[in-house]
mmCIF file of C-alpha atoms and ligand atoms in Angstrom:
data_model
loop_
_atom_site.group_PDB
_atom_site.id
_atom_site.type_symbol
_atom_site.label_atom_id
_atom_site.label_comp_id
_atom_site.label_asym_id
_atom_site.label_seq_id
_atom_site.Cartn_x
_atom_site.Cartn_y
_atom_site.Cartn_z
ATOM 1 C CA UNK A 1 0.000 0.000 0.000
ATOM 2 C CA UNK A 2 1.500 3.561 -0.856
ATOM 3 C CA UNK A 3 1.784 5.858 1.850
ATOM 4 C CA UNK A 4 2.362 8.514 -0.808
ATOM 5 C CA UNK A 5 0.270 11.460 -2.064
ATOM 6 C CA UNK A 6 1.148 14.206 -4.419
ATOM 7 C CA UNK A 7 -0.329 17.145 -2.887
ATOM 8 C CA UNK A 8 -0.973 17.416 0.545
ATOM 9 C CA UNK A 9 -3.546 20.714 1.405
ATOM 10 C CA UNK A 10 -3.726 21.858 5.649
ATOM 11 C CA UNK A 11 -6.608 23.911 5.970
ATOM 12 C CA UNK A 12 -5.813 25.810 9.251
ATOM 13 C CA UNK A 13 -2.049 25.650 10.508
ATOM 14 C CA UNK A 14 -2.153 25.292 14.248
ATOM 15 C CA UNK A 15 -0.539 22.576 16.795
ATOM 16 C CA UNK A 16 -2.132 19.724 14.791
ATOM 17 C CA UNK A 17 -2.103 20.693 11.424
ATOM 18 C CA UNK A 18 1.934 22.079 11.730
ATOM 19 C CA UNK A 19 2.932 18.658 13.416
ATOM 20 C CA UNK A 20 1.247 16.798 10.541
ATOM 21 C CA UNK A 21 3.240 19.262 7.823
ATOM 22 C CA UNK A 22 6.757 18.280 10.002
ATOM 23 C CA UNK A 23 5.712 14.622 10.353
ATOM 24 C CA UNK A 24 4.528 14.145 6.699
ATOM 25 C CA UNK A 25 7.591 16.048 5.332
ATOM 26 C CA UNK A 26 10.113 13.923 7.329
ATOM 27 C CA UNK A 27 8.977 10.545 6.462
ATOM 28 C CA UNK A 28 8.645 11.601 2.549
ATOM 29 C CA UNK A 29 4.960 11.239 2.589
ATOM 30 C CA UNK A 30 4.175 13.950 0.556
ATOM 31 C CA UNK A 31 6.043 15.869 -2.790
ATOM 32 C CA UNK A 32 3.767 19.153 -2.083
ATOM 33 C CA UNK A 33 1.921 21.153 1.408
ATOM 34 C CA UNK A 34 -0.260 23.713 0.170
ATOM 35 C CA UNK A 35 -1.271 25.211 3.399
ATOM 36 C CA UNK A 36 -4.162 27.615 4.185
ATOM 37 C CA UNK A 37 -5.350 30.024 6.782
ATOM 38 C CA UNK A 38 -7.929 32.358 7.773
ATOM 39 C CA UNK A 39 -5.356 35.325 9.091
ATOM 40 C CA UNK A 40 -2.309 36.566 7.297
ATOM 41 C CA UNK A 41 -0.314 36.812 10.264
ATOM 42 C CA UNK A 42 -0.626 32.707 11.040
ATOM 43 C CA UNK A 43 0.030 32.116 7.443
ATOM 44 C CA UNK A 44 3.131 34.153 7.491
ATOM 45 C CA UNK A 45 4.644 32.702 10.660
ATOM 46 C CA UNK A 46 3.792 29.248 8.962
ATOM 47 C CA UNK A 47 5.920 30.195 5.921
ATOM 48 C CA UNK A 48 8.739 31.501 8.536
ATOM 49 C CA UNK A 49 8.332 27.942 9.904
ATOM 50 C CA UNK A 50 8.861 26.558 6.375
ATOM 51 C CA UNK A 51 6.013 23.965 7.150
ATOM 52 C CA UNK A 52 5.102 24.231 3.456
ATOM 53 C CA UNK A 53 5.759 24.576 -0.313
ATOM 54 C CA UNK A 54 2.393 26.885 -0.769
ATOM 55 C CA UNK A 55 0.646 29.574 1.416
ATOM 56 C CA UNK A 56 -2.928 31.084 0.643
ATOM 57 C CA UNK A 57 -5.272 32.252 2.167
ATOM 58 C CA UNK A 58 -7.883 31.207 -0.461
ATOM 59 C CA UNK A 59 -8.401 27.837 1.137
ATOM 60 C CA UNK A 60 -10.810 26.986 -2.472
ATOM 61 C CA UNK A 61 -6.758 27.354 -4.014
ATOM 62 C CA UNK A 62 -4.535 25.490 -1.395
ATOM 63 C CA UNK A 63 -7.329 22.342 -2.480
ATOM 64 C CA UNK A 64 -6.673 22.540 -6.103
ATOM 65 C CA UNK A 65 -5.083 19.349 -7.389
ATOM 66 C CA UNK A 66 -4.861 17.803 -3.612
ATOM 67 C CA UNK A 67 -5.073 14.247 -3.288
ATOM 68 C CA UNK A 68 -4.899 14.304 0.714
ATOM 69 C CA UNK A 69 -7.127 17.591 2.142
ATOM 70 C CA UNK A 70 -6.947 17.718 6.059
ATOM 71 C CA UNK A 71 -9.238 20.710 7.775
ATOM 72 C CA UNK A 72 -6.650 21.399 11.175
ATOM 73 C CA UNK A 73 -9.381 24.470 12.394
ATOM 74 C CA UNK A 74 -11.212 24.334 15.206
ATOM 75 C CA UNK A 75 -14.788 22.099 14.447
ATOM 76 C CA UNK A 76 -16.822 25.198 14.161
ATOM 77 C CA UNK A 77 -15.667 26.396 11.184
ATOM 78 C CA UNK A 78 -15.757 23.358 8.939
ATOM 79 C CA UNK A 79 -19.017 24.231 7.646
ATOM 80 C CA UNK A 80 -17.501 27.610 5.995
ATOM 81 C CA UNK A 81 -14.558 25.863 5.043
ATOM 82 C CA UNK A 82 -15.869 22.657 3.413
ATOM 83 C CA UNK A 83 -18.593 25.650 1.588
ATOM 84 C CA UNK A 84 -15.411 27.199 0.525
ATOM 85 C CA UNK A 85 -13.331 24.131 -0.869
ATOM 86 C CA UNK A 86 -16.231 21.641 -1.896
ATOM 87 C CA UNK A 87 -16.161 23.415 -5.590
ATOM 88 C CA UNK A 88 -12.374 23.272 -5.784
ATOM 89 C CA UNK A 89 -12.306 18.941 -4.993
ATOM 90 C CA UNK A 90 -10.477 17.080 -7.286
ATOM 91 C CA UNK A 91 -12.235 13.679 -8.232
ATOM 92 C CA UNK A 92 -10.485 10.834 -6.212
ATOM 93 C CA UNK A 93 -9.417 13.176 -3.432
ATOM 94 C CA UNK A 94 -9.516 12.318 0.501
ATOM 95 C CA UNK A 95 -11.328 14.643 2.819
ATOM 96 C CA UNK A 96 -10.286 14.245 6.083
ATOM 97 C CA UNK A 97 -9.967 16.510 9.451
ATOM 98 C CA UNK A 98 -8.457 15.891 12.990
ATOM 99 C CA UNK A 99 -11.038 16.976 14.674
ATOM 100 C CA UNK A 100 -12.236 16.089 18.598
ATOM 101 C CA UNK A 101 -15.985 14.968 17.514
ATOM 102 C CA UNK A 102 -16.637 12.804 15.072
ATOM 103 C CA UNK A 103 -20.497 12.590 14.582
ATOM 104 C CA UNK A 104 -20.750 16.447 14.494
ATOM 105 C CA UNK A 105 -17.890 16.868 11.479
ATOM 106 C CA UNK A 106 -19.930 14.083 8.927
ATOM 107 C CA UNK A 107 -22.738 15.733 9.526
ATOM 108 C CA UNK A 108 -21.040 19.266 8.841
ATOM 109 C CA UNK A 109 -19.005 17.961 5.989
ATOM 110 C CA UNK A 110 -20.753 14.776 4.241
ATOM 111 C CA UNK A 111 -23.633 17.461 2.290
ATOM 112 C CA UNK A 112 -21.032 19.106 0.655
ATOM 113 C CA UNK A 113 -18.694 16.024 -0.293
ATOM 114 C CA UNK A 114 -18.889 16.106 -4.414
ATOM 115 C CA UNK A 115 -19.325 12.955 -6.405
ATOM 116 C CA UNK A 116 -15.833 10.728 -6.605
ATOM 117 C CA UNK A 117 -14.338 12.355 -3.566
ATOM 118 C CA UNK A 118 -14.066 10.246 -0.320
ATOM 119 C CA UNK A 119 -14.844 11.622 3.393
ATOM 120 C CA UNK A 120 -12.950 9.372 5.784
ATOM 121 C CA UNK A 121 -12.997 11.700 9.150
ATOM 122 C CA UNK A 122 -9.525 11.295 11.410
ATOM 123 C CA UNK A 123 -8.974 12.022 14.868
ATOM 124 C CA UNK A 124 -5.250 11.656 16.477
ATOM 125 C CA UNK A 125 -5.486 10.818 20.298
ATOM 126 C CA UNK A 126 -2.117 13.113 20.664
ATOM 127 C CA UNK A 127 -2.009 16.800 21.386
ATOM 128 C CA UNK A 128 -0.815 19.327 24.045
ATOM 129 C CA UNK A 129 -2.347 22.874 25.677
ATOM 130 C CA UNK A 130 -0.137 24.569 23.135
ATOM 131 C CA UNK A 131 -1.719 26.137 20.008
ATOM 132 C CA UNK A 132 -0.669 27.692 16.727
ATOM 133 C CA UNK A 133 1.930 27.123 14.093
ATOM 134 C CA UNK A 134 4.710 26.904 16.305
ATOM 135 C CA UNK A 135 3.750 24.490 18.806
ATOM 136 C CA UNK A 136 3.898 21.605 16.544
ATOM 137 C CA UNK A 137 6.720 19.196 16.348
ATOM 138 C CA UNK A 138 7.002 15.757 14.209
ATOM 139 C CA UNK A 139 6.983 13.194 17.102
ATOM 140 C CA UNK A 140 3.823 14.073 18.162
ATOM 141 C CA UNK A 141 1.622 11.343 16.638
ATOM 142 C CA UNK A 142 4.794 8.647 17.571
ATOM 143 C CA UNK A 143 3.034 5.905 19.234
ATOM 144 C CA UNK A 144 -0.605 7.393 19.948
ATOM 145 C CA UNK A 145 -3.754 6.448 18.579
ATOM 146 C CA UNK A 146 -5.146 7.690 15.049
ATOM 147 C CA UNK A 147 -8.964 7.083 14.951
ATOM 148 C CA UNK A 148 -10.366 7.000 11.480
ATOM 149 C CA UNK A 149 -14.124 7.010 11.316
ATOM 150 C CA UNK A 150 -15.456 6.098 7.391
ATOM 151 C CA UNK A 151 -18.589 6.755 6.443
ATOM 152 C CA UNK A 152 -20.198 3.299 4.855
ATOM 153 C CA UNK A 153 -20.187 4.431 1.298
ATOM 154 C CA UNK A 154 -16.203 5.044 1.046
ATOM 155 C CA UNK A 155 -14.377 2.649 -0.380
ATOM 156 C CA UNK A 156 -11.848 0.520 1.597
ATOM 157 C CA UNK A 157 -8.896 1.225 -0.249
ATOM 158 C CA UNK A 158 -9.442 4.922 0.548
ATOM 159 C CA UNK A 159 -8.974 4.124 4.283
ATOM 160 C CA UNK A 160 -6.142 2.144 4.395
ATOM 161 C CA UNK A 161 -4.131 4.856 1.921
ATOM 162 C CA UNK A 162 -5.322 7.444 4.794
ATOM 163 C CA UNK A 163 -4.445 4.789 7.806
ATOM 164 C CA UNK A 164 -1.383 3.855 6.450
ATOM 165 C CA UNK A 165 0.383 7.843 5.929
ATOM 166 C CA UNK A 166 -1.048 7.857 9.807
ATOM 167 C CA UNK A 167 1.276 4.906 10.714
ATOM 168 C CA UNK A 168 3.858 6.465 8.439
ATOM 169 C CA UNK A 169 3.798 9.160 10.515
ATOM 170 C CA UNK A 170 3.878 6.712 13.658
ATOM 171 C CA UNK A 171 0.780 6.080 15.128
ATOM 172 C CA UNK A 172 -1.467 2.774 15.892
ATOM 173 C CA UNK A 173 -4.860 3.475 13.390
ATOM 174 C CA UNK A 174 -8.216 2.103 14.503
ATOM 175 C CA UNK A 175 -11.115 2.545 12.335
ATOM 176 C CA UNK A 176 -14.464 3.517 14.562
ATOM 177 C CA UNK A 177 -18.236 4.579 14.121
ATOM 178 C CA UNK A 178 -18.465 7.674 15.243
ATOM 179 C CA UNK A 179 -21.324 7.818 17.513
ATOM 180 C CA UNK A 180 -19.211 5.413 19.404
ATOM 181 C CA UNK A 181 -15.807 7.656 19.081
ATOM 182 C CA UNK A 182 -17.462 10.709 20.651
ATOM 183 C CA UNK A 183 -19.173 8.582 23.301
ATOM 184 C CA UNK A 184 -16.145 7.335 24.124
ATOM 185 C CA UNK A 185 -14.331 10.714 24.188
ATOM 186 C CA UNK A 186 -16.778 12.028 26.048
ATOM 187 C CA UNK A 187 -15.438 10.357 29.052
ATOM 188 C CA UNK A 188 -11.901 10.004 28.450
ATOM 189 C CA UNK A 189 -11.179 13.339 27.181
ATOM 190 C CA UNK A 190 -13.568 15.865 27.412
ATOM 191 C CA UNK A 191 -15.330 15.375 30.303
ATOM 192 C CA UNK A 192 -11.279 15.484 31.558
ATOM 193 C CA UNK A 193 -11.379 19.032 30.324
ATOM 194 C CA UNK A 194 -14.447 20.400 31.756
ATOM 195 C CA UNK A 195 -13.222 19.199 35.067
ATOM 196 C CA UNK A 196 -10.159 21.126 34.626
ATOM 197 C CA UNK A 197 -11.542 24.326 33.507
ATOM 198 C CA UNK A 198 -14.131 23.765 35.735
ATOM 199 C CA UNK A 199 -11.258 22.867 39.231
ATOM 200 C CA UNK A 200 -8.912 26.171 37.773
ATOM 201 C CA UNK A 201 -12.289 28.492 37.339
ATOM 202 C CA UNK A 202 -13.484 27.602 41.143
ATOM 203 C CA UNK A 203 -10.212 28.265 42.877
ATOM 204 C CA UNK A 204 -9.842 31.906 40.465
ATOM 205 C CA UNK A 205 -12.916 32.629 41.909
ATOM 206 C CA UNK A 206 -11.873 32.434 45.387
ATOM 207 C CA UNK A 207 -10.755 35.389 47.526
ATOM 208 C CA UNK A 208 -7.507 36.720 46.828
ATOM 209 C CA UNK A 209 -5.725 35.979 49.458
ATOM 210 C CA UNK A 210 -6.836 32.103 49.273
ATOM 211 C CA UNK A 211 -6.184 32.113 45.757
ATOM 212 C CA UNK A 212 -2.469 33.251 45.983
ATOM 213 C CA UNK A 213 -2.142 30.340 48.596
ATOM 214 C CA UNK A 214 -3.058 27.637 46.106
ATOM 215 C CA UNK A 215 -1.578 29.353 43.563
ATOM 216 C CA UNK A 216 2.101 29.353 45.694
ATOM 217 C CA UNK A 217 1.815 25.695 47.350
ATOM 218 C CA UNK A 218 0.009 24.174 44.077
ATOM 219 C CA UNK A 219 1.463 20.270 44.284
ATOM 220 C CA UNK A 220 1.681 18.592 41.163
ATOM 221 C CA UNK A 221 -2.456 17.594 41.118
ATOM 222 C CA UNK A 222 -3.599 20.999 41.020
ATOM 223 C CA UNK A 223 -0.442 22.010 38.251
ATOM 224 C CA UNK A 224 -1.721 19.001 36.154
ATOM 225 C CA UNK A 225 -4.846 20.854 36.103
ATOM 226 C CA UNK A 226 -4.228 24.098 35.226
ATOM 227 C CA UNK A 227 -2.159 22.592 32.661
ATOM 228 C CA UNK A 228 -5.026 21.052 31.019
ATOM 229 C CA UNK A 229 -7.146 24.515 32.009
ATOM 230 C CA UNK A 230 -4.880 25.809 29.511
ATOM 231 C CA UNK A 231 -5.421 24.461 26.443
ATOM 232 C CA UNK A 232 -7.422 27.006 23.605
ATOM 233 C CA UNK A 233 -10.480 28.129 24.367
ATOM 234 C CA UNK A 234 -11.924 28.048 20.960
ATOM 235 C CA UNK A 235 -11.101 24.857 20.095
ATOM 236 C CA UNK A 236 -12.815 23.354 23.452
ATOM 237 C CA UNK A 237 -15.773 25.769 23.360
ATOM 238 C CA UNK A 238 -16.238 24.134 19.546
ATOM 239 C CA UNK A 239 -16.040 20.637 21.155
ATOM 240 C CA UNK A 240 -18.633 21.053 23.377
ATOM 241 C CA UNK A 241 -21.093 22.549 21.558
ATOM 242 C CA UNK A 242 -20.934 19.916 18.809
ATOM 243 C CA UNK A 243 -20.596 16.950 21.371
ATOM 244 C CA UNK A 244 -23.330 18.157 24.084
ATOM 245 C CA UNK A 245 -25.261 14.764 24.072
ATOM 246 C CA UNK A 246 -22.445 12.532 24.545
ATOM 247 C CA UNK A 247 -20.743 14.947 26.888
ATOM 248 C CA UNK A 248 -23.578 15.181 28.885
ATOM 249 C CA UNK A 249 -24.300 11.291 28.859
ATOM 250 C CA UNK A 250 -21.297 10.697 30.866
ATOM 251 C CA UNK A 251 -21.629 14.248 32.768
ATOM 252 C CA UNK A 252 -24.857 12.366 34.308
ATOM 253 C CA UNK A 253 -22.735 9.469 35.703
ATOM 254 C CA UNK A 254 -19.674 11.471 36.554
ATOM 255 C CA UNK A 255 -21.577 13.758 38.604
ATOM 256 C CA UNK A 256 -23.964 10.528 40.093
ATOM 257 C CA UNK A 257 -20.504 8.975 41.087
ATOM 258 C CA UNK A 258 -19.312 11.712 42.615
ATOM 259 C CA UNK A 259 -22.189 12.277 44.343
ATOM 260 C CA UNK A 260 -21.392 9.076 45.951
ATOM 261 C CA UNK A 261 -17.922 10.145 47.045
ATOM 262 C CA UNK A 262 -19.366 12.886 48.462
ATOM 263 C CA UNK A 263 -21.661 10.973 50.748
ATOM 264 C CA UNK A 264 -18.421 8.574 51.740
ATOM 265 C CA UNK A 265 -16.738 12.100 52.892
ATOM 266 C CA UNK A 266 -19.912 13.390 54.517
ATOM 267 C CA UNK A 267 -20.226 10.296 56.263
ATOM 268 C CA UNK A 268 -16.998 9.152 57.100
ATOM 269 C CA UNK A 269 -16.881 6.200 55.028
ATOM 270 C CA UNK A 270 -13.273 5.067 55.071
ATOM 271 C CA UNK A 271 -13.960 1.653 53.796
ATOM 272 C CA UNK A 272 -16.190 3.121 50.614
ATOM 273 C CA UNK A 273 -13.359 5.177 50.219
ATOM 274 C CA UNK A 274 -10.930 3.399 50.401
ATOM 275 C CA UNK A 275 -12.295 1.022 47.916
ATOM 276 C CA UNK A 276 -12.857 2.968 45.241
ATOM 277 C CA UNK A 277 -9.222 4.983 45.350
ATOM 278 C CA UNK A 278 -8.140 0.732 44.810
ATOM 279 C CA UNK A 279 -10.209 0.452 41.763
ATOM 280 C CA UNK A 280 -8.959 3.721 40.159
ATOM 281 C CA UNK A 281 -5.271 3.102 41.152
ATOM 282 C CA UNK A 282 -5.274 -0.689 39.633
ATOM 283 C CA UNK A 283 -6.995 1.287 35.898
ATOM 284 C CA UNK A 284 -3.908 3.715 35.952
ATOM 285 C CA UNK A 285 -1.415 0.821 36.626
ATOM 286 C CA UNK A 286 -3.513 -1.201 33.851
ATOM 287 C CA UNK A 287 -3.150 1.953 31.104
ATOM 288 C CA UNK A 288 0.327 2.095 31.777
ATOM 289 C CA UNK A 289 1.678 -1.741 31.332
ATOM 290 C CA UNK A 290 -0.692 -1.453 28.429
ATOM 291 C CA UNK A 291 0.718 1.506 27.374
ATOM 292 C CA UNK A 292 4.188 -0.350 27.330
ATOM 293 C CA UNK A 293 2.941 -3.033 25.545
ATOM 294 C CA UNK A 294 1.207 -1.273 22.471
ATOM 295 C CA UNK A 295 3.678 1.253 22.141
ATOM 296 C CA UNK A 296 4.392 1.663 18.507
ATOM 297 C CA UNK A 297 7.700 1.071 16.902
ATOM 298 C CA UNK A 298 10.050 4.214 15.447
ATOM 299 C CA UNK A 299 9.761 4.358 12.255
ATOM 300 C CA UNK A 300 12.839 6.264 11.117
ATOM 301 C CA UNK A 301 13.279 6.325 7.477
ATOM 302 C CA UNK A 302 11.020 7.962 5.277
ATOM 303 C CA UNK A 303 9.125 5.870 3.078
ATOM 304 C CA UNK A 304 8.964 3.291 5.410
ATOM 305 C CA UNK A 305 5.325 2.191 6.740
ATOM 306 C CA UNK A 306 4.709 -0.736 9.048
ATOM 307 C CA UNK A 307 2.720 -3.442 7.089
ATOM 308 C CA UNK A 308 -0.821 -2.672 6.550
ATOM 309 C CA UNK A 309 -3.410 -4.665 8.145
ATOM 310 C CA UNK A 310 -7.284 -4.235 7.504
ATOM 311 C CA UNK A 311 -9.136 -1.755 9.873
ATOM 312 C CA UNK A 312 -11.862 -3.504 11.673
ATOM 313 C CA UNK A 313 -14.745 -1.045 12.520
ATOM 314 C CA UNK A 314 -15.380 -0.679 16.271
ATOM 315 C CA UNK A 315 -19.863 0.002 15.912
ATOM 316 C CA UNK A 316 -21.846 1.294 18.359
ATOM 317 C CA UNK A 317 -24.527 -1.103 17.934
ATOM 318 C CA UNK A 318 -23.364 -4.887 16.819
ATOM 319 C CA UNK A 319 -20.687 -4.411 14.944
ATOM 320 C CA UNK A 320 -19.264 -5.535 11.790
ATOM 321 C CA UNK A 321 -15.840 -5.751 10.024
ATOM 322 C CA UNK A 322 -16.745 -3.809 7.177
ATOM 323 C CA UNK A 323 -13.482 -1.482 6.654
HETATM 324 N N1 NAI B 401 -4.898 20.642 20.564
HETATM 325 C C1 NAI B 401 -4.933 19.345 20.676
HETATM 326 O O1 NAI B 401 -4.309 18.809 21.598
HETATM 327 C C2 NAI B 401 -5.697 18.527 19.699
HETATM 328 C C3 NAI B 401 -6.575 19.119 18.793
HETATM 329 N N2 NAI B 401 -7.297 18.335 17.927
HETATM 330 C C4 NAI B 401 -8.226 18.968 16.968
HETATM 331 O O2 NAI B 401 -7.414 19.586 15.990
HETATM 332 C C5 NAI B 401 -8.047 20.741 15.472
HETATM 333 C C6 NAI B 401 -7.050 21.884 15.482
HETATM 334 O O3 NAI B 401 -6.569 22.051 16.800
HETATM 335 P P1 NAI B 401 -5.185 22.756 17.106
HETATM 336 O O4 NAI B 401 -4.208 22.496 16.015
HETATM 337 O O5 NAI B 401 -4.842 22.407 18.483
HETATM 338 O O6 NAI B 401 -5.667 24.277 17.047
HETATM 339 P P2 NAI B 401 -4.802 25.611 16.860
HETATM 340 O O7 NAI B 401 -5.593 26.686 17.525
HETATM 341 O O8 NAI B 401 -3.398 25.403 17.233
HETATM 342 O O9 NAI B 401 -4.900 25.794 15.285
HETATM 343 C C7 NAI B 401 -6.089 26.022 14.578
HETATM 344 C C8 NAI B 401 -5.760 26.717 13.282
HETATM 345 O O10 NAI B 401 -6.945 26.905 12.508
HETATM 346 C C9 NAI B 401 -6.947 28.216 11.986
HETATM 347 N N3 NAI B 401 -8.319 28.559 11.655
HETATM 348 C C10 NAI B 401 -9.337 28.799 12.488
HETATM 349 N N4 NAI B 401 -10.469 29.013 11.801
HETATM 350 C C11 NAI B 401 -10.140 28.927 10.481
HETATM 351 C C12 NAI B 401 -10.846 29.044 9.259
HETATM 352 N N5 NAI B 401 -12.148 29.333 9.250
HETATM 353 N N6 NAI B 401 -10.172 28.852 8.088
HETATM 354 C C13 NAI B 401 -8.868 28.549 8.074
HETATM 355 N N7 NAI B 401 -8.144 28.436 9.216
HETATM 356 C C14 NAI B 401 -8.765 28.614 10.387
HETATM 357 C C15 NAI B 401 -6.317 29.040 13.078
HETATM 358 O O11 NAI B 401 -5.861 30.253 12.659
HETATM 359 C C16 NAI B 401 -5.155 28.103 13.462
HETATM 360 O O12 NAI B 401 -4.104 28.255 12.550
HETATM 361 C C17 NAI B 401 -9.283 20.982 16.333
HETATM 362 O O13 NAI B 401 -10.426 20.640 15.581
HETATM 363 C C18 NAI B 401 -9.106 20.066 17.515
HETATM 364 O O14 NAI B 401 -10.341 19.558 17.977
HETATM 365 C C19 NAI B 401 -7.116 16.984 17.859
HETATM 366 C C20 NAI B 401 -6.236 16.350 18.693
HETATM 367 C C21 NAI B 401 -5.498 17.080 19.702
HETATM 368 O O1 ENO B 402 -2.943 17.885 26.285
HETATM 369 C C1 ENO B 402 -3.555 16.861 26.603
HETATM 370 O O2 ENO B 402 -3.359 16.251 27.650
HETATM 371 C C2 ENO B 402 -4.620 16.333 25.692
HETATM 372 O O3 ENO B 402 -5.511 15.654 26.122
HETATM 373 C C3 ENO B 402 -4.451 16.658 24.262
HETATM 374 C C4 ENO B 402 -5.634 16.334 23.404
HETATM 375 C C5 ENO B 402 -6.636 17.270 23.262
HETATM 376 C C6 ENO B 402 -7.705 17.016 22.440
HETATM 377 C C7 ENO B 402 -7.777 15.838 21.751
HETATM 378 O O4 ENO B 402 -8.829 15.621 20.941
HETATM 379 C C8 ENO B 402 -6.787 14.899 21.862
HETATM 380 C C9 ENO B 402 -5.705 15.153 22.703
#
């Protein structure tokens, strides 16, 4: 399977899309980046970076004679974008994004999606609080997860060119429905979020002089947090308004479970407590040996994929292995 595709286009040039222009370069994935964005000052410090070959801001031009197109903006604006580029699609093309919610971006995306090109959505499980076209660097999709989440009418071969320039670039590919990606999300990732904005925004609402106490004897639990709390506004405020039922799913048995720590406290239930802080301990020593187990091999030279095997779809409801 070739990993190769002529013309790469990055619409929007932030963390994400500037690690994929490093990665992609690096391991020879691509012979042109035509990269787009919204503001002429993030489109010059991209072409400072050298992250690309072209720079536009027409987003309708960077698309022109792409085989691989990969929207990098926040979710919200997909809609405008995908308006802007459908016209421009070459026949044969990929469509793809990185985007947090998966459900959401097909429905955004799949009414504009002309005849002959394919929509196969992407989400890498790697990122950092950092934004904007300098924060990338190549490793960061080495050994994380790239979820891929094909609509039924693309064609396989379509997803395993996308799944294997992921690998290329390092990561483990798992092909997903997406109801069940942004269920599953929910929980492990943005409900993570909320709790950190949510921790960060109660203690800058405190009094001063309690606040610069935290704030000067913060341990590493609380720093963890505000590191999280830190992450770009837009991007999250996007994620959340385009994932509210699945976010709010799991917000209803978050908050029911902590409800029950809160009665172990209230009551002085050491054994309750006691038990559950075992249960959660033995999951992060269970993510971690896993962790050591699955992590995914270097792939230094470019050109050089691991072998391709065929994506098996993860379905919300019974399942099939339809890639
Ligand atoms: N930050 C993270 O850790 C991760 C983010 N993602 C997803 O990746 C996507 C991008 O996130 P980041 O790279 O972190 O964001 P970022 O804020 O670093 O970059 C976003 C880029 O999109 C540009 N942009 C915004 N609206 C635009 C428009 N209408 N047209 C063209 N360009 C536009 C911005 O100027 C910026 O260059 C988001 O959808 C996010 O959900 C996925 C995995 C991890
Ligand atoms: O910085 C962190 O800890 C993250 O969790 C990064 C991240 C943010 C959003 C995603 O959709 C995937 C990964």
């Amino acid at each position: 399977m070739s990993v190769h595709f002529r013309k790469l286009a990055l619409i929007g040039i932030g963390l994400i899309g500037s690690s994929i222009a490093l990665a992609a370069r690096r391991q020879g994935l691509v012979e042109v980046i035509s990269i787009a964005t919204r503001k002429q000052d993030t489109l010059d410090e991209a072409r400072e970076l050298g992250l690309g070959d072209i720079y536009t801001l027409d987003a309708a031009e960077a698309v022109r004679g792409a085989d691989l197109v990969i929207l990098c903006t926040p979710v919200g604006a997909y809609e405008s974008v995908i308006k802007t580029i459908a016209p421009a699609l070459e026949p044969g093309a990929i469509v793809s994004d990185v985007g947090s919610v998966k459900g959401h971006v097909i429905k955004a995306l799949a009414p504009h999606i002309p005849e002959g090109v394919s929509l196969i959505p992407g989400h890498p499980l790697a990122g950092t609080e950092h934004s904007g076209p300098a924060a990338g660097f190549a490793e960061l999709f080495t050994g994380r997860w790239c979820v891929l989440t094909p609509t039924e009418d693309v064609n396989p071969a379509q997803t395993e060119k996308l799944a294997a320039f992921w690998r290329a670039m390092g990561s483990q590919v798992e092909a997903m429905d997406a109801a069940h990606h942004d269920m599953v999300l929910a929980i492990t990732s943005h409900i993570p979020h909320l709790v950190a904005y949510n921790i960060v925004g109660t203690v800058a609402d405190l009094e001063a002089a309690t606040q610069s106490e935290v704030i000067k004897f913060s341990a590493s639990g609380f720093r963890d947090f505000t590191r999280i709390a830190a992450s770009d506004p837009v991007m999250w405020r996007d994620v959340f308004l385009t994932n509210r039922d699945a976010v709010l799913e799991m917000l209803g048995r978050f908050t029911e479970d902590l409800s029950v720590l809160q009665r172990a406290v209230r009551t002085g239930d050491g054994p309750a407590l006691e038990a559950m802080f075992t249960r959660t301990r033995a999951i992060r020593r269970s993510i971690i040996s896993a962790g050591q187990e699955t992590a995914a091999p270097d792939f230094g030279r470019p050109h050089e994929a691991p072998p391709a095997s065929p994506l098996p779809i993860v379905r919300e409801h019974g399942g099939g292995d339809d890639a």
